[in-house]
Amino acid sequence: KAKALLNWQQTWKRILGVFDVHDDVHNAYLAFSVELWSATVFYSMRAAEFGLRQLAGMVGIKLKRPIEVEDWKTILDAIDQKLEELYDMPRSPEREKELKMYSDAASHLRYLKEWRNEMAHARSVYNEGEASSALTRVRELMELMCPPTP
């Protein structure tokens, strides 16, 4: 746990260069290092929120309210609608690449949404494996949202 805490910035380097998630990710690793598993999940979900907003912007969804106050279900439903529109477009290498990336990111977000709901409404208490999984899943999501490296 100490090693993870000491190396988190290197592990998240690419993401930290794109997203303002330093405090939330740092707090997640601090919580993990002192075995506060639910706090680890909480801070991980805060970081995931930035991935949700990024994907929403990438696919160009329109919402009735600002994204910062909208709930995840509404945002994910709008993303799904945009993905359906993308499926209906003529096939091309670019379309396939976008579909894969957007679909992978949406899949991560749907998975994380359930964790977020359980955590936000104090319905669950998390263990070490779940806390570690939350850190990994959120990092994978955020990496998908980063621009490709040249």
PDB file of C-alpha atoms in Angstrom:
ATOM      1  CA  LYS A   1       0.000   0.000   0.000  1.00  0.00           C
ATOM      2  CA  ALA A   2       2.886   2.330   0.747  1.00  0.00           C
ATOM      3  CA  LYS A   3       4.407   1.546  -2.650  1.00  0.00           C
ATOM      4  CA  ALA A   4       1.123   2.405  -4.384  1.00  0.00           C
ATOM      5  CA  LEU A   5       0.949   5.678  -2.467  1.00  0.00           C
ATOM      6  CA  LEU A   6       4.542   6.585  -3.303  1.00  0.00           C
ATOM      7  CA  ASN A   7       4.133   5.756  -7.007  1.00  0.00           C
ATOM      8  CA  TRP A   8       0.609   6.987  -7.744  1.00  0.00           C
ATOM      9  CA  GLN A   9       1.736  10.120  -9.614  1.00  0.00           C
ATOM     10  CA  GLN A  10       3.829   8.039 -11.995  1.00  0.00           C
ATOM     11  CA  THR A  11       0.970   5.577 -12.486  1.00  0.00           C
ATOM     12  CA  TRP A  12      -1.425   8.447 -13.254  1.00  0.00           C
ATOM     13  CA  LYS A  13       1.089  10.716 -15.026  1.00  0.00           C
ATOM     14  CA  ARG A  14      -0.626  10.756 -18.418  1.00  0.00           C
ATOM     15  CA  ILE A  15      -4.031  11.379 -16.852  1.00  0.00           C
ATOM     16  CA  LEU A  16      -2.772  14.144 -14.571  1.00  0.00           C
ATOM     17  CA  GLY A  17      -1.483  15.962 -17.651  1.00  0.00           C
ATOM     18  CA  VAL A  18      -5.018  16.077 -19.079  1.00  0.00           C
ATOM     19  CA  PHE A  19      -7.442  16.189 -16.137  1.00  0.00           C
ATOM     20  CA  ASP A  20      -7.594  18.181 -12.915  1.00  0.00           C
ATOM     21  CA  VAL A  21      -7.959  15.087 -10.728  1.00  0.00           C
ATOM     22  CA  HIS A  22      -4.769  15.398  -8.694  1.00  0.00           C
ATOM     23  CA  ASP A  23      -6.477  16.020  -5.338  1.00  0.00           C
ATOM     24  CA  ASP A  24      -9.112  13.306  -5.713  1.00  0.00           C
ATOM     25  CA  VAL A  25      -6.665  10.649  -6.887  1.00  0.00           C
ATOM     26  CA  HIS A  26      -4.127  11.602  -4.228  1.00  0.00           C
ATOM     27  CA  ASN A  27      -6.841  11.377  -1.571  1.00  0.00           C
ATOM     28  CA  ALA A  28      -7.934   7.994  -2.927  1.00  0.00           C
ATOM     29  CA  TYR A  29      -4.392   6.662  -2.561  1.00  0.00           C
ATOM     30  CA  LEU A  30      -4.001   8.219   0.901  1.00  0.00           C
ATOM     31  CA  ALA A  31      -7.241   6.522   1.956  1.00  0.00           C
ATOM     32  CA  PHE A  32      -6.097   3.227   0.431  1.00  0.00           C
ATOM     33  CA  SER A  33      -2.761   3.392   2.238  1.00  0.00           C
ATOM     34  CA  VAL A  34      -4.483   3.660   5.638  1.00  0.00           C
ATOM     35  CA  GLU A  35      -7.131   1.057   4.768  1.00  0.00           C
ATOM     36  CA  LEU A  36     -10.089   3.400   4.451  1.00  0.00           C
ATOM     37  CA  TRP A  37     -11.665   1.359   1.667  1.00  0.00           C
ATOM     38  CA  SER A  38     -14.959   3.241   1.326  1.00  0.00           C
ATOM     39  CA  ALA A  39     -13.088   6.556   1.242  1.00  0.00           C
ATOM     40  CA  THR A  40     -10.897   5.129  -1.523  1.00  0.00           C
ATOM     41  CA  VAL A  41     -14.020   4.335  -3.556  1.00  0.00           C
ATOM     42  CA  PHE A  42     -15.493   7.759  -2.787  1.00  0.00           C
ATOM     43  CA  TYR A  43     -12.469   9.667  -4.092  1.00  0.00           C
ATOM     44  CA  SER A  44     -12.145   7.319  -7.061  1.00  0.00           C
ATOM     45  CA  MET A  45     -15.731   8.089  -8.068  1.00  0.00           C
ATOM     46  CA  ARG A  46     -15.028  11.814  -7.832  1.00  0.00           C
ATOM     47  CA  ALA A  47     -12.213  11.339 -10.342  1.00  0.00           C
ATOM     48  CA  ALA A  48     -14.471   9.215 -12.563  1.00  0.00           C
ATOM     49  CA  GLU A  49     -16.861  12.171 -12.795  1.00  0.00           C
ATOM     50  CA  PHE A  50     -14.263  13.955 -14.931  1.00  0.00           C
ATOM     51  CA  GLY A  51     -14.181  10.977 -17.300  1.00  0.00           C
ATOM     52  CA  LEU A  52     -17.961  11.069 -17.572  1.00  0.00           C
ATOM     53  CA  ARG A  53     -17.929  14.757 -18.430  1.00  0.00           C
ATOM     54  CA  GLN A  54     -15.127  14.256 -20.951  1.00  0.00           C
ATOM     55  CA  LEU A  55     -16.974  11.470 -22.766  1.00  0.00           C
ATOM     56  CA  ALA A  56     -20.171  13.534 -22.802  1.00  0.00           C
ATOM     57  CA  GLY A  57     -18.269  16.379 -24.439  1.00  0.00           C
ATOM     58  CA  MET A  58     -16.514  14.097 -26.922  1.00  0.00           C
ATOM     59  CA  VAL A  59     -19.784  12.657 -28.233  1.00  0.00           C
ATOM     60  CA  GLY A  60     -21.537  16.044 -28.101  1.00  0.00           C
ATOM     61  CA  ILE A  61     -24.565  15.328 -25.959  1.00  0.00           C
ATOM     62  CA  LYS A  62     -27.118  18.034 -25.181  1.00  0.00           C
ATOM     63  CA  LEU A  63     -28.654  18.226 -21.723  1.00  0.00           C
ATOM     64  CA  LYS A  64     -31.441  20.316 -20.186  1.00  0.00           C
ATOM     65  CA  ARG A  65     -29.255  21.227 -17.193  1.00  0.00           C
ATOM     66  CA  PRO A  66     -25.527  21.869 -16.812  1.00  0.00           C
ATOM     67  CA  ILE A  67     -23.600  18.603 -16.734  1.00  0.00           C
ATOM     68  CA  GLU A  68     -22.231  19.385 -13.264  1.00  0.00           C
ATOM     69  CA  VAL A  69     -25.726  19.081 -11.763  1.00  0.00           C
ATOM     70  CA  GLU A  70     -27.102  16.306 -13.970  1.00  0.00           C
ATOM     71  CA  ASP A  71     -27.293  12.736 -12.711  1.00  0.00           C
ATOM     72  CA  TRP A  72     -25.201   9.962 -14.233  1.00  0.00           C
ATOM     73  CA  LYS A  73     -28.185   8.033 -15.620  1.00  0.00           C
ATOM     74  CA  THR A  74     -29.364  10.985 -17.685  1.00  0.00           C
ATOM     75  CA  ILE A  75     -25.855  11.603 -18.998  1.00  0.00           C
ATOM     76  CA  LEU A  76     -25.242   7.935 -19.810  1.00  0.00           C
ATOM     77  CA  ASP A  77     -28.626   7.660 -21.551  1.00  0.00           C
ATOM     78  CA  ALA A  78     -27.708  10.663 -23.715  1.00  0.00           C
ATOM     79  CA  ILE A  79     -24.317   9.096 -24.485  1.00  0.00           C
ATOM     80  CA  ASP A  80     -26.047   5.841 -25.471  1.00  0.00           C
ATOM     81  CA  GLN A  81     -28.306   7.780 -27.832  1.00  0.00           C
ATOM     82  CA  LYS A  82     -25.247   9.375 -29.488  1.00  0.00           C
ATOM     83  CA  LEU A  83     -23.617   5.949 -29.806  1.00  0.00           C
ATOM     84  CA  GLU A  84     -26.735   4.651 -31.569  1.00  0.00           C
ATOM     85  CA  GLU A  85     -26.466   7.546 -34.018  1.00  0.00           C
ATOM     86  CA  LEU A  86     -22.821   6.658 -34.600  1.00  0.00           C
ATOM     87  CA  TYR A  87     -23.772   3.017 -35.274  1.00  0.00           C
ATOM     88  CA  ASP A  88     -26.122   4.245 -38.022  1.00  0.00           C
ATOM     89  CA  MET A  89     -23.367   6.151 -39.837  1.00  0.00           C
ATOM     90  CA  PRO A  90     -21.588   4.594 -42.824  1.00  0.00           C
ATOM     91  CA  ARG A  91     -18.791   2.227 -41.841  1.00  0.00           C
ATOM     92  CA  SER A  92     -15.279   3.589 -41.918  1.00  0.00           C
ATOM     93  CA  PRO A  93     -12.046   3.018 -40.006  1.00  0.00           C
ATOM     94  CA  GLU A  94     -12.612   6.300 -38.142  1.00  0.00           C
ATOM     95  CA  ARG A  95     -16.159   5.305 -37.158  1.00  0.00           C
ATOM     96  CA  GLU A  96     -14.965   1.919 -35.904  1.00  0.00           C
ATOM     97  CA  LYS A  97     -12.185   3.525 -33.863  1.00  0.00           C
ATOM     98  CA  GLU A  98     -14.586   6.039 -32.295  1.00  0.00           C
ATOM     99  CA  LEU A  99     -17.210   3.381 -31.589  1.00  0.00           C
ATOM    100  CA  LYS A 100     -14.691   1.179 -29.817  1.00  0.00           C
ATOM    101  CA  MET A 101     -13.301   3.965 -27.658  1.00  0.00           C
ATOM    102  CA  TYR A 102     -16.682   5.513 -26.817  1.00  0.00           C
ATOM    103  CA  SER A 103     -18.275   2.115 -26.153  1.00  0.00           C
ATOM    104  CA  ASP A 104     -15.387   1.024 -23.913  1.00  0.00           C
ATOM    105  CA  ALA A 105     -15.577   4.259 -21.936  1.00  0.00           C
ATOM    106  CA  ALA A 106     -19.377   4.040 -21.618  1.00  0.00           C
ATOM    107  CA  SER A 107     -19.039   0.448 -20.398  1.00  0.00           C
ATOM    108  CA  HIS A 108     -16.572   1.517 -17.693  1.00  0.00           C
ATOM    109  CA  LEU A 109     -18.911   4.325 -16.670  1.00  0.00           C
ATOM    110  CA  ARG A 110     -21.971   2.068 -16.434  1.00  0.00           C
ATOM    111  CA  TYR A 111     -20.004  -0.294 -14.202  1.00  0.00           C
ATOM    112  CA  LEU A 112     -18.749   2.579 -12.037  1.00  0.00           C
ATOM    113  CA  LYS A 113     -22.222   4.162 -11.863  1.00  0.00           C
ATOM    114  CA  GLU A 114     -23.495   1.305  -9.722  1.00  0.00           C
ATOM    115  CA  TRP A 115     -20.541   1.660  -7.362  1.00  0.00           C
ATOM    116  CA  ARG A 116     -21.058   5.400  -7.225  1.00  0.00           C
ATOM    117  CA  ASN A 117     -24.750   5.036  -6.386  1.00  0.00           C
ATOM    118  CA  GLU A 118     -24.048   2.523  -3.623  1.00  0.00           C
ATOM    119  CA  MET A 119     -21.283   4.720  -2.204  1.00  0.00           C
ATOM    120  CA  ALA A 120     -23.152   8.024  -2.507  1.00  0.00           C
ATOM    121  CA  HIS A 121     -26.229   6.700  -0.741  1.00  0.00           C
ATOM    122  CA  ALA A 122     -24.278   4.853   1.995  1.00  0.00           C
ATOM    123  CA  ARG A 123     -25.641   1.470   0.934  1.00  0.00           C
ATOM    124  CA  SER A 124     -22.295  -0.331   0.899  1.00  0.00           C
ATOM    125  CA  VAL A 125     -19.092  -0.636   2.826  1.00  0.00           C
ATOM    126  CA  TYR A 126     -16.139  -1.601   0.664  1.00  0.00           C
ATOM    127  CA  ASN A 127     -13.239  -3.983   1.238  1.00  0.00           C
ATOM    128  CA  GLU A 128      -9.623  -3.843   0.087  1.00  0.00           C
ATOM    129  CA  GLY A 129     -10.217  -5.714  -3.174  1.00  0.00           C
ATOM    130  CA  GLU A 130     -13.101  -3.471  -4.121  1.00  0.00           C
ATOM    131  CA  ALA A 131     -11.116  -0.337  -3.281  1.00  0.00           C
ATOM    132  CA  SER A 132      -8.204  -1.555  -5.390  1.00  0.00           C
ATOM    133  CA  SER A 133     -10.585  -2.414  -8.230  1.00  0.00           C
ATOM    134  CA  ALA A 134     -12.152   1.054  -8.079  1.00  0.00           C
ATOM    135  CA  LEU A 135      -8.726   2.683  -8.417  1.00  0.00           C
ATOM    136  CA  THR A 136      -7.867   0.441 -11.366  1.00  0.00           C
ATOM    137  CA  ARG A 137     -11.189   0.852 -13.169  1.00  0.00           C
ATOM    138  CA  VAL A 138     -11.194   4.616 -12.824  1.00  0.00           C
ATOM    139  CA  ARG A 139      -7.597   4.816 -14.053  1.00  0.00           C
ATOM    140  CA  GLU A 140      -8.484   2.660 -17.078  1.00  0.00           C
ATOM    141  CA  LEU A 141     -11.470   4.902 -17.826  1.00  0.00           C
ATOM    142  CA  MET A 142      -9.401   8.064 -17.546  1.00  0.00           C
ATOM    143  CA  GLU A 143      -6.693   6.643 -19.794  1.00  0.00           C
ATOM    144  CA  LEU A 144      -9.345   6.012 -22.451  1.00  0.00           C
ATOM    145  CA  MET A 145     -10.337   9.670 -22.219  1.00  0.00           C
ATOM    146  CA  CYS A 146      -6.768  10.919 -22.764  1.00  0.00           C
ATOM    147  CA  PRO A 147      -5.677  11.946 -26.249  1.00  0.00           C
ATOM    148  CA  PRO A 148      -3.556   9.272 -27.969  1.00  0.00           C
ATOM    149  CA  THR A 149       0.169   9.565 -27.440  1.00  0.00           C
ATOM    150  CA  PRO A 150       2.131  10.219 -30.629  1.00  0.00           C
TER     151      PRO A 150
END
